[in-house]
Coordinates of C-alpha atoms and ligand atoms in Angstrom, one line a residue:
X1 CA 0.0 0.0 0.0
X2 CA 2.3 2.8 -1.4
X3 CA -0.4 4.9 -0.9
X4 CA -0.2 5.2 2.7
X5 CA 3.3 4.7 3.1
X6 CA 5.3 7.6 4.9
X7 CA 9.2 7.7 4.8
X8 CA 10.5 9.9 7.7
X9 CA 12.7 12.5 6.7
X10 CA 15.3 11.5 9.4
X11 CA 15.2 8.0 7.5
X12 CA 16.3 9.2 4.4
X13 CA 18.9 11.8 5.5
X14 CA 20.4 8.7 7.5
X15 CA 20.7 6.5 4.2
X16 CA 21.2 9.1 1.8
X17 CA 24.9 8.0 2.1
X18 CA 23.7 4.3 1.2
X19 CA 21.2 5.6 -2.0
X20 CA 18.4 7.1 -0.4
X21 CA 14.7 6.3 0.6
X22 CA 14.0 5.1 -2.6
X23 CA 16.1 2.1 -3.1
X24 CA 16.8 1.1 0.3
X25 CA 14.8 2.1 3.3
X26 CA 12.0 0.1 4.5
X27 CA 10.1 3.1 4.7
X28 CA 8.6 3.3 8.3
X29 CA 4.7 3.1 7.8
X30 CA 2.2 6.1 9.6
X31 CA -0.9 5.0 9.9
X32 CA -3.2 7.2 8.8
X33 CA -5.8 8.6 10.9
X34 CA -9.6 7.5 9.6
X35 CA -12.8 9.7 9.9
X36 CA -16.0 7.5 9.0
X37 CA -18.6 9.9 8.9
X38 CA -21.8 8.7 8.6
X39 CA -24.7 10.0 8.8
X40 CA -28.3 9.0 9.3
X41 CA -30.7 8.7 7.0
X42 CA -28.7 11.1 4.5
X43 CA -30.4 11.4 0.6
X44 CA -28.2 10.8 -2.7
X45 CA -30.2 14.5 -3.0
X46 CA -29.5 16.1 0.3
X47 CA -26.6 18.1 -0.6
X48 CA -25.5 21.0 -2.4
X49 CA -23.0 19.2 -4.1
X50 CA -24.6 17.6 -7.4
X51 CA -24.4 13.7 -7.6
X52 CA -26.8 12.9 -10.6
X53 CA -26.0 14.2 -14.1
X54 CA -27.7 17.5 -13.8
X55 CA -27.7 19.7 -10.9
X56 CA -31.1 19.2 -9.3
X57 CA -33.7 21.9 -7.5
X58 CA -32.1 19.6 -4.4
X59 CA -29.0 20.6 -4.5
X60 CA -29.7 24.4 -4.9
X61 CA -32.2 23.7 -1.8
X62 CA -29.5 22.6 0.4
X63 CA -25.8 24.0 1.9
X64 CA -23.5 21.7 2.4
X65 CA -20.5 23.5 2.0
X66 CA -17.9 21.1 4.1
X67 CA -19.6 18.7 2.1
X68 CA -18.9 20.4 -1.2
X69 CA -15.0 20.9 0.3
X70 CA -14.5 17.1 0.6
X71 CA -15.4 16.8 -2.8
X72 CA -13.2 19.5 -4.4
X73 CA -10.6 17.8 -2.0
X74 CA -11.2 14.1 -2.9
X75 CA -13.6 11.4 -4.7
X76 CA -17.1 11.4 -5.2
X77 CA -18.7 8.6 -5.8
X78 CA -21.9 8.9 -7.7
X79 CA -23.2 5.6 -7.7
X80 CA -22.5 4.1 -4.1
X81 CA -25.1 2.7 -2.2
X82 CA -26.1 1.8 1.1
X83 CA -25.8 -2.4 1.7
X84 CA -29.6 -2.1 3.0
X85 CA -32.4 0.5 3.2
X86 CA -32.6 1.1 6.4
X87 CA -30.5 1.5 9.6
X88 CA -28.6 -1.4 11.3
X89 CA -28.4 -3.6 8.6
X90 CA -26.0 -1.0 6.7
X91 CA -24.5 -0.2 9.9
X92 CA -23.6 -3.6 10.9
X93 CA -22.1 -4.1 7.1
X94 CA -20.0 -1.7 7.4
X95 CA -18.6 -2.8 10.9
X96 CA -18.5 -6.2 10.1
X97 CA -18.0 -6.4 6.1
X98 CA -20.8 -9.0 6.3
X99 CA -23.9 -8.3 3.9
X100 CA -26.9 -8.4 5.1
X101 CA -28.0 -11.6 3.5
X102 CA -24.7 -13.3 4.9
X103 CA -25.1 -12.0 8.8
X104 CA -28.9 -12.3 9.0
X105 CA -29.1 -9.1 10.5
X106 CA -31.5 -7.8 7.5
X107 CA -33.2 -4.9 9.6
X108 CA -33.4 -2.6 12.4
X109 CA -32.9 -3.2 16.0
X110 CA -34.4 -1.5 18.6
X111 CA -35.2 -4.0 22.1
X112 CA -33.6 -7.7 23.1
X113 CA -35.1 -10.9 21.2
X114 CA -38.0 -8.5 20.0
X115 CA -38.8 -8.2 16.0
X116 CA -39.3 -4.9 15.3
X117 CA -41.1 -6.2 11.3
X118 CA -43.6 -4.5 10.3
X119 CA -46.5 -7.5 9.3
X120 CA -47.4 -7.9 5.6
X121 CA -50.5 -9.8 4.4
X122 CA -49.1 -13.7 3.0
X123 CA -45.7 -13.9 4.5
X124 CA -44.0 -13.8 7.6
X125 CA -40.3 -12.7 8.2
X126 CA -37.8 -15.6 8.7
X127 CA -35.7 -16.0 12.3
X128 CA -33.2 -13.4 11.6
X129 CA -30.5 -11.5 13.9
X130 CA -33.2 -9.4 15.9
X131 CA -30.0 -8.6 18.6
X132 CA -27.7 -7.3 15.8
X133 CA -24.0 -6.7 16.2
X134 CA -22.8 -8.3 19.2
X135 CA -19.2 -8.2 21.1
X136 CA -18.2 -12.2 19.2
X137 CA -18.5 -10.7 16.0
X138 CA -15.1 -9.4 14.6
X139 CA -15.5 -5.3 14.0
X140 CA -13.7 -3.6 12.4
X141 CA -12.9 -1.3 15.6
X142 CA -12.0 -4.0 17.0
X143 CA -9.3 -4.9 14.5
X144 CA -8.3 -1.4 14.0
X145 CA -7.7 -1.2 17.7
X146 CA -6.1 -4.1 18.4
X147 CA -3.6 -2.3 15.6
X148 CA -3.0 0.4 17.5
X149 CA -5.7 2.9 16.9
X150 CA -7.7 5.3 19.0
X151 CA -11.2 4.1 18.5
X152 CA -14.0 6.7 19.3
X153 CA -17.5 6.1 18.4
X154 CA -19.7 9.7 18.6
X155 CA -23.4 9.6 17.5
X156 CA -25.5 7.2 16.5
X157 CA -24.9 3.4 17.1
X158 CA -27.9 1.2 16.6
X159 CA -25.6 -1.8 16.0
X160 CA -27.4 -4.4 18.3
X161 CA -30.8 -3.8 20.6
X162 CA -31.3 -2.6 23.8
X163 CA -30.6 -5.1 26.8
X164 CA -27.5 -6.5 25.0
X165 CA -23.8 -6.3 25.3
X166 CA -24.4 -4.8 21.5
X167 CA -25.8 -2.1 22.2
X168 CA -22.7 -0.5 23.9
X169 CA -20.0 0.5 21.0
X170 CA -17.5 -0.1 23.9
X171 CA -18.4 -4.0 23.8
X172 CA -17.6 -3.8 19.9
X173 CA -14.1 -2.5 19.4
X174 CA -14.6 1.1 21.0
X175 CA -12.3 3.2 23.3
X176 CA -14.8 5.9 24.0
X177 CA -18.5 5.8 23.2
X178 CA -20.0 9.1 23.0
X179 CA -24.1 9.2 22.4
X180 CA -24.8 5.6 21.4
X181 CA -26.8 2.8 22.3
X182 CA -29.1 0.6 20.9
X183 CA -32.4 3.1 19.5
X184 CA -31.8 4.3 16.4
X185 CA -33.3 8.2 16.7
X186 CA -32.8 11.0 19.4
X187 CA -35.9 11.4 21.5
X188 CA -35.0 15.3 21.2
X189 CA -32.3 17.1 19.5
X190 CA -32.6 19.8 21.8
X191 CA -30.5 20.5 24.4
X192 CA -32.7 22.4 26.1
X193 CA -35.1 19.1 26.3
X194 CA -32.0 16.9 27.6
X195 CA -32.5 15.1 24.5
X196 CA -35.1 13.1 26.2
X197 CA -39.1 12.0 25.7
X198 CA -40.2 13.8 28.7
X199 CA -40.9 17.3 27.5
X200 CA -43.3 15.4 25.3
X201 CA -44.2 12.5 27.4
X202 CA -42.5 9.9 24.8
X203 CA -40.7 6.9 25.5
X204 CA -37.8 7.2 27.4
X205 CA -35.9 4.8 25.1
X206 CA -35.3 7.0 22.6
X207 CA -33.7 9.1 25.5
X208 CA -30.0 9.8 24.1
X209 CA -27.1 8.2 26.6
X210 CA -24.5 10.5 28.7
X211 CA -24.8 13.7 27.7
X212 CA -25.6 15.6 31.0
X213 CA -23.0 18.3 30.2
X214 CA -25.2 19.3 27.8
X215 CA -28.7 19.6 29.4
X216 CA -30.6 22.0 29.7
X217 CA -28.4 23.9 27.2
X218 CA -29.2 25.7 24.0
X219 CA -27.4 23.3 21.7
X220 CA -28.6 21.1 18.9
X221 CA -27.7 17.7 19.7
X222 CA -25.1 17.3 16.3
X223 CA -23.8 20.6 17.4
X224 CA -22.9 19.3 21.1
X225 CA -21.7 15.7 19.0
X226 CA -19.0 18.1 17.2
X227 CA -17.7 19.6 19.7
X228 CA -17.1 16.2 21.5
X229 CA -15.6 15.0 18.3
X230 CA -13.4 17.6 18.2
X231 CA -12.4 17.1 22.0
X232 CA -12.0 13.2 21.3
X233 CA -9.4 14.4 18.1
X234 CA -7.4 16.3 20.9
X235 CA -7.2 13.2 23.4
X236 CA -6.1 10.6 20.6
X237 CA -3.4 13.1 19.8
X238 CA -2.2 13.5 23.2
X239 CA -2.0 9.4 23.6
X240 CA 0.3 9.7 20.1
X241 CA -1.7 7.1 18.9
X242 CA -3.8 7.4 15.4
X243 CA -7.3 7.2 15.6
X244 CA -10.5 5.7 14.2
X245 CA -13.4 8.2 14.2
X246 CA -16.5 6.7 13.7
X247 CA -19.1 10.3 13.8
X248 CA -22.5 8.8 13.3
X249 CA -25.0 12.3 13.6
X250 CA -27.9 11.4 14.8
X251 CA -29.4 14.2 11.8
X252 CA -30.7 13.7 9.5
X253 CA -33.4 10.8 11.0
X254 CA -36.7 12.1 12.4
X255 CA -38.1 13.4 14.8
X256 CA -37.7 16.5 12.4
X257 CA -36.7 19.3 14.4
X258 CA -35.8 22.6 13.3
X259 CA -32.1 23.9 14.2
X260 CA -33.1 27.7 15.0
X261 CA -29.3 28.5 13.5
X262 CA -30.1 27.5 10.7
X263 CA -34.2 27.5 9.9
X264 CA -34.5 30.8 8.6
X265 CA -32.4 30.1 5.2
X266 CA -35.0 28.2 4.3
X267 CA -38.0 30.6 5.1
X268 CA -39.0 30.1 1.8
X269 CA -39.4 26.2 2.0
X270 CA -42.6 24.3 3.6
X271 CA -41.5 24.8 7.2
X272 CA -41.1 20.7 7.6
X273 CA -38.8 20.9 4.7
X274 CA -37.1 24.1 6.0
X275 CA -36.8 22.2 9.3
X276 CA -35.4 19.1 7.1
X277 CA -32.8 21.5 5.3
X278 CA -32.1 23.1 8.6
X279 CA -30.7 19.4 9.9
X280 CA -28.9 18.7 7.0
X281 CA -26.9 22.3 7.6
X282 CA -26.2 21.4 11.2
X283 CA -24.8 17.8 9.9
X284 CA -23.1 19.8 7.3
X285 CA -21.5 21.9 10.2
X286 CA -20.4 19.0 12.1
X287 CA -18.2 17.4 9.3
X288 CA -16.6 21.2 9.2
X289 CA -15.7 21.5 13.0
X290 CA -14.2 17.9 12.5
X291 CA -12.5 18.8 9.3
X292 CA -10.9 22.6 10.7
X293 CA -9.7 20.5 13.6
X294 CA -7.8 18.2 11.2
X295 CA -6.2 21.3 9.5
X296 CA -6.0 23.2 13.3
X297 CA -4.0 20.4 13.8
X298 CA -2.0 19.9 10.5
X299 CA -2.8 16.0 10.3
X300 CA -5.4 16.7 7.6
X301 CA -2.9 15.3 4.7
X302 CA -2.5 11.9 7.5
X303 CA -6.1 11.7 7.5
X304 CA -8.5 9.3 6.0
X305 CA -11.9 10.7 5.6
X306 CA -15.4 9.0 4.6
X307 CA -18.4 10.3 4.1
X308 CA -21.5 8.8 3.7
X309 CA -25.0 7.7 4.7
X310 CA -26.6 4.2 5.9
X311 CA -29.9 5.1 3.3
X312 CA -31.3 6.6 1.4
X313 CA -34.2 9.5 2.3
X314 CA -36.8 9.3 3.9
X315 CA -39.8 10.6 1.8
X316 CA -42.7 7.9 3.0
X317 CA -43.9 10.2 5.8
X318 CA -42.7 13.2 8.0
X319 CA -42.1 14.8 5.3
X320 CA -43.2 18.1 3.9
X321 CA -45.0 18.2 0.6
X322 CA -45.5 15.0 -1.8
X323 CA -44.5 12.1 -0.2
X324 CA -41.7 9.7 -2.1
X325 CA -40.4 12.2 -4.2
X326 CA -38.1 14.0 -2.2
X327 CA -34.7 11.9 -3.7
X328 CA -36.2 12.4 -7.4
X329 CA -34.7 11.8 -9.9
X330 CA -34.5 8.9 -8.3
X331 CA -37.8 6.9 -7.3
X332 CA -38.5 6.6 -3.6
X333 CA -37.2 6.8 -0.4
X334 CA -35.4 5.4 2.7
X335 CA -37.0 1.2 3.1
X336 CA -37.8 1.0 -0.3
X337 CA -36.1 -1.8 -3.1
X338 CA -35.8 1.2 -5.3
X339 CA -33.0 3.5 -5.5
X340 CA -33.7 6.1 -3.3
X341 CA -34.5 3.9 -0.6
X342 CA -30.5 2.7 -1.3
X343 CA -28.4 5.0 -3.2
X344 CA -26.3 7.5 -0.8
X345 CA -23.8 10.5 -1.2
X346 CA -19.6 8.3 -0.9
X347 CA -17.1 10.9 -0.9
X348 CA -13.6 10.0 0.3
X349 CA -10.2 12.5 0.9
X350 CA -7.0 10.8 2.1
X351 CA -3.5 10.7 1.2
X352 CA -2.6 9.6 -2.2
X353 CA -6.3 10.3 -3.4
X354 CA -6.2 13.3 -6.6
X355 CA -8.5 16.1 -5.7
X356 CA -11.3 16.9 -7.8
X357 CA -12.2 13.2 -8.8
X358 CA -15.6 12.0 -9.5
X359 CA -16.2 8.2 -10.6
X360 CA -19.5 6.1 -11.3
X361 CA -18.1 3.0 -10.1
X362 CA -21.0 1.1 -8.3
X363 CA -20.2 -0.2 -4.9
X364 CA -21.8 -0.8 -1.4
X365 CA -21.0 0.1 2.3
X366 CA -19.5 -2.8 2.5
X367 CA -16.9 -2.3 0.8
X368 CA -15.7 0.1 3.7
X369 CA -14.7 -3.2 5.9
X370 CA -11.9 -4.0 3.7
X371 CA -11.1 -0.6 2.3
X372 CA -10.1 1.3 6.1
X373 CA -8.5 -2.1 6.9
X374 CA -6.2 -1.9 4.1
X375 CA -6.0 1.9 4.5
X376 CA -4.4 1.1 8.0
X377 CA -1.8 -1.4 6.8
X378 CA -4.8 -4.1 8.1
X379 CA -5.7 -7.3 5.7
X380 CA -9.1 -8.5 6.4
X381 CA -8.8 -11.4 8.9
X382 CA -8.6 -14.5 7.8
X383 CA -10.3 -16.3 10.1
X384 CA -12.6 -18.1 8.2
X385 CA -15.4 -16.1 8.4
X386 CA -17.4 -15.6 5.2
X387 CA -16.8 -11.8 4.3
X388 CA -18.7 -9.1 1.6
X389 CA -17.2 -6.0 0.2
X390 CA -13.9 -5.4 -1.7
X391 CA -11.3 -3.4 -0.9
X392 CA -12.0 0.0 -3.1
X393 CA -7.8 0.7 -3.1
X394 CA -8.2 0.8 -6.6
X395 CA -10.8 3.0 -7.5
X396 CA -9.1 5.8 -4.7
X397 CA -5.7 5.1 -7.1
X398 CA -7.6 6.6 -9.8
X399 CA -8.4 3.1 -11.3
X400 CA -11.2 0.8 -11.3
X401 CA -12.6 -2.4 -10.5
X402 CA -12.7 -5.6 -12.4
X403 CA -15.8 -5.5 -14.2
X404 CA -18.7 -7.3 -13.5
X405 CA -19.3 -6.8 -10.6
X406 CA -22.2 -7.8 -8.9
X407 CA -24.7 -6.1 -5.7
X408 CA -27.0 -7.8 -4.0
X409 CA -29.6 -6.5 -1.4
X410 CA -32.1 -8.5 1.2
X411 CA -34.9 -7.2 3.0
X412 CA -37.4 -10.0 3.6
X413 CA -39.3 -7.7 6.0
X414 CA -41.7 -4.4 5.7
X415 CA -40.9 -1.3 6.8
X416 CA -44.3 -0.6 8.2
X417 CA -44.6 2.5 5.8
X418 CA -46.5 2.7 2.7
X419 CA -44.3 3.1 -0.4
X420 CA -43.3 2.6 -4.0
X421 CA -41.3 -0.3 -3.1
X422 CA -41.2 -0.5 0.6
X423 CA -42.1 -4.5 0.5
X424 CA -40.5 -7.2 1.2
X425 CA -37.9 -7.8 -1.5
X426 CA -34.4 -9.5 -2.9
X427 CA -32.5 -7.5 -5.7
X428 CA -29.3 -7.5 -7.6
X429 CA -27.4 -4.9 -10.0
X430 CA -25.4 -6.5 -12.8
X431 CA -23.2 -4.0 -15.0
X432 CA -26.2 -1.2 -15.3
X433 CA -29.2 -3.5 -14.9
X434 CA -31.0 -4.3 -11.7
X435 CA -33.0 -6.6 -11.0
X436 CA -35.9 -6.7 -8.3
X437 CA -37.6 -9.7 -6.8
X438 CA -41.2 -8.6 -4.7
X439 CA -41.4 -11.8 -2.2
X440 CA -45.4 -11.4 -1.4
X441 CA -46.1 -11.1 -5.3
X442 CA -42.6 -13.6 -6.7
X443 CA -42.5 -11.1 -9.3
X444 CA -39.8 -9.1 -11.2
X445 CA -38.8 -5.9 -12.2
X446 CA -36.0 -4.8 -14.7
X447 CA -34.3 -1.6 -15.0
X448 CA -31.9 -0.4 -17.0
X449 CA -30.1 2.3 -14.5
X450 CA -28.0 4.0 -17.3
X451 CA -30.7 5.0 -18.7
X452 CA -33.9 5.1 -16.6
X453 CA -31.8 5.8 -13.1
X454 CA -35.6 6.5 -11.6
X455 CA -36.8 3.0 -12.7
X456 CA -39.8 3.9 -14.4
X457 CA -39.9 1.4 -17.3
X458 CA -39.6 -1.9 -15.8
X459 CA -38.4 -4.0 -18.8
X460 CA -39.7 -7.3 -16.9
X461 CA -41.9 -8.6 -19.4
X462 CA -40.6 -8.0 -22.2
X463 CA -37.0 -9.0 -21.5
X464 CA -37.4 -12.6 -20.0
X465 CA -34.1 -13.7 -20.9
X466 CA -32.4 -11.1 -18.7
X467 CA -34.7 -11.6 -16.1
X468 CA -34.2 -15.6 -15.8
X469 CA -30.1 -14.9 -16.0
X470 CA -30.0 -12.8 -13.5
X471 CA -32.5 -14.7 -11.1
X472 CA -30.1 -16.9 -11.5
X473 CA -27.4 -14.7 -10.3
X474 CA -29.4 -13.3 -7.5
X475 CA -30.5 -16.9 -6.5
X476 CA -26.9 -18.5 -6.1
X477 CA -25.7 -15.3 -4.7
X478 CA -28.3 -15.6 -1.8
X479 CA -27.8 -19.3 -1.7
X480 CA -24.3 -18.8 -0.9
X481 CA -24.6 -16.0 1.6
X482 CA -26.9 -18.5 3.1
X483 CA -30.0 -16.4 3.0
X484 CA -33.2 -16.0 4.9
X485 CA -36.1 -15.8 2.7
X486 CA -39.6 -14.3 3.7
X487 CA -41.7 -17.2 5.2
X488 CA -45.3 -18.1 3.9
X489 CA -47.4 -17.4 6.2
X490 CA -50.0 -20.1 5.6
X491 CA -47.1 -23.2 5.1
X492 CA -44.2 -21.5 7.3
X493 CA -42.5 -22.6 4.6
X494 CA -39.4 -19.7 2.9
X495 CA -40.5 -18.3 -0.5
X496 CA -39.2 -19.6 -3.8
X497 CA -35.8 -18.5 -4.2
X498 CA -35.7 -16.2 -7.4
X499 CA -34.9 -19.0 -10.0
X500 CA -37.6 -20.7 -9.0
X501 CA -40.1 -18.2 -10.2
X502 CA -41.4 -18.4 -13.8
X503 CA -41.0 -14.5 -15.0
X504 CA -44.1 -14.9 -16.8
X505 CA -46.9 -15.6 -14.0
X506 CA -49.3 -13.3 -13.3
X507 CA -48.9 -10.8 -10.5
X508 CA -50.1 -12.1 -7.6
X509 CA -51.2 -8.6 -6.0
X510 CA -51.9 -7.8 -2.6
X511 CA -54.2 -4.7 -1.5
X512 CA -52.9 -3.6 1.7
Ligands
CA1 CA1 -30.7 5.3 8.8

């Protein structure tokens, strides 16, 4: 990894006698310090900085100017995606580098043993991981501090439920935990409420964890996150050791609260949608304290940093306006199959990446697992756990993949919203095509993404040919990862796996 590779200067002056660096040292390697930052909930639209072909109404909606510095500083990504629609499923891919279908945990997590599905009429979810990410499983903090690193965790967890050992990033490979447990949304994000239910007698489980020296202040809770980010930067500098930053926001996820600092740029807007904007500022803000602190310091050129979502927008409900169009041109939102439920904003700055790059290579979260790993000097174990995701080295080289690639999602569970999409579903993207397979209906969709990326002419029926090979594809791909698929709910029994479907039937429809 020439990339990360750092030759002291001392080094070299004491060999220049023998050659130099170049042909003789075993240049001493500085691990770089890594920023994940990743926030909740975050559209492939909610930013200033354009990501489809065109520039959209979106992005001249929101500010994201630390956003738009990463990218005139790094690589965007314009097609990555999120390994699952909604939270701990991505999260726990990322942490792992097991895909969803693989670990079983195929959606979010909230208490112990408890399913949080949503029920859909005809099938039944299968016995998946309803605890999550738990302290056996290999993470990559865990790795990544065992080499040596800092690891901080500040924000949102949500990698196993409440009442496990899971829920605690300090069980999982974290020095310091900051702000997360096991819910998966803020029961405030005011200070001033404590970031707790009470001033609207909710559940206290949503209350967020250890952060009295905020209460009763007039803070929004990302704000107060930053400045504890920033603080945890200082520490792991003091200890001389590099660090793994792993700033989950709690913004953008509901409850949508307005962030009075920012609200009134977006007087114009619906005032849920100016609220909306007003969060995606404040998470903006947070990646700029973090990034000045990098500079303040003068590690930003040793410095790793990721930024990304877990999924895509959420446009079902809580929304201002017309519901599931609020990640257009892409179709849908946050727990749908479709890609706004799973396309997110990648953009990555480190040393040895060019400045200024933008690439359409398609890949997932979990590719993240292998990438920092390597980006640390780390291989991914081998330890004979079955692992997702490839190492995106190339790609931040300026290169590309082999081709061929293939992406496969699993949700066999409903999101409980009402949705283009939001079912219970399998899908795969081959080259530009993606297919979808519905588990209550065991029917198909086909879209061709390069040139219909809002999948609106589903080439299903008249393309059977594609649709049977890659079936196929999906099908031994879940096979292998060992999937769960949806369970009848009259036999018990799992669904047909996708190349066991005839593309033909008719759609077997059900009103909801
Ligand atoms: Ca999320």
């Amino acid at each position: 990894m020439e990339r990360w590779t750092r030759a002291s200067t001392a080094a070299c002056a004491a060999l220049a006698s023998l050659g130099g660096c170049a042909t003789f040292a075993p240049a001493p390697k500085r691990a770089p310090n890594i920023v994940l930052f990743l926030v909740d909930d975050l559209g492939w639209q909610d930013l200033s900085l354009p990501l489809a072909a065109q520039p959209t109404e979106f992005n001249a909606r929101y500010r994201t100017p630390n956003v738009e510095r990463l990218a005139r500083e790094g690589l965007v990504f314009t097609q990555a995606y999120a390994a699952a629609p909604v939270c701990t499923p991505t999260r726990a891919a990322i942490h792992t580098g097991i895909a969803p279908a693989r670990s079983h945990i195929t959606y979010w997590t909230l208490r112990k043993d408890s399913d949080t599905s949503a029920p859909w009429p005809g099938l039944a979810p299968p016995a998946w991981d309803v605890n999550g990410v738990q302290p056996e499983d290999t993470t990559l903090a865990e790795l990544l501090q065992a080499h040596g690193y800092r690891t901080i965790h500040v924000g949102k967890a949500h990698f196993g439920a409440l009442g496990t050992p899971g829920s605690d990033p300090r069980t999982l490979g974290f020095d310091v935990n900051v702000g997360g447990h096991g819910a998966g949304a803020p029961a405030s994000f005011y200070g001033t409420e404590n970031f707790a239910a009470a001033a609207r007698n909710g559940d206290p489980v949503w209350n967020v964890p250890g952060l009295e020296r905020w209460h009763g202040q007039d803070i929004y809770l990302d704000e107060a996150l930053a400045i504890e980010a920033v603080e945890q930067v200082d520490a792991a500098l003091a200890s001389g050791q590099p660090f793994f930053l792993n700033f989950a926001p709690y913004s953008v996820h509901t409850p949508i609260q307005p962030n009075p600092r920012y609200v009134a740029n977006y007087a114009h807007l619906d005032p849920r949608e100016a609220a909306y904007a007003s969060m995606v500022e404040t998470m903006d803000a947070a990646l700029g304290a973090v990034l000045e602190e990098l500079d303040r310091r003068g590690i930003a050129d040793e410095t790793l940093v990721v930024f990304t979502s877990d999924n895509g927008g959420l446009s079902a409900h809580s929304r201002g306006g017309e519901p599931h169009v609020h990640n257009a041109p892409l179709r849908s939102g946050k727990g749908s199959a479709y890609e706004g439920g799973t396309r997110v904003p990648l953009v990555v700055r480190g040393p040895g990446i060019a400045a200024a790059q933008r690439t359409s290579e398609p890949v997932i979260s979990t590719d993240l697992f292998p990438t920092l790993l390597a980006a640390a000097g780390l291989e991914v174990p081998h330890d004979g756990v079955a692992r997702d995701g490839l190492d995106l080295a190339p790609i931040l080289d300026g290169g590309s993949l082999e081709s061929g690639r293939v992406l496969v999602w699993h949700q066999p569970h409903f999101w409980g919203a009402r949705g283009p999409g939001i079912w219970p579903y399998s899908a795969v993207r081959v080259g530009d095509w993606k297919l979808i397979y519905w588990h209550a209906q065991h029917y198909f969709e086909l879209y061709d993404l390069a040139h219909d990326v809002g999948e609106s002419l589903n080439f299903a029926t008249s393309d059977g040919a594609r649709v049977r090979e890659l079936a196929r594809i999906l099908a031994e791909q879940l096979r292998s990862m060992g999937a769960q698929m949806s369970l009848d709910a009259t036999t018990g029994e799992p669904i047909p796996w996708p190349d066991a479907v005839d593309p033909h039937q008719a759609f077997r429809f059900f009103d909801f």
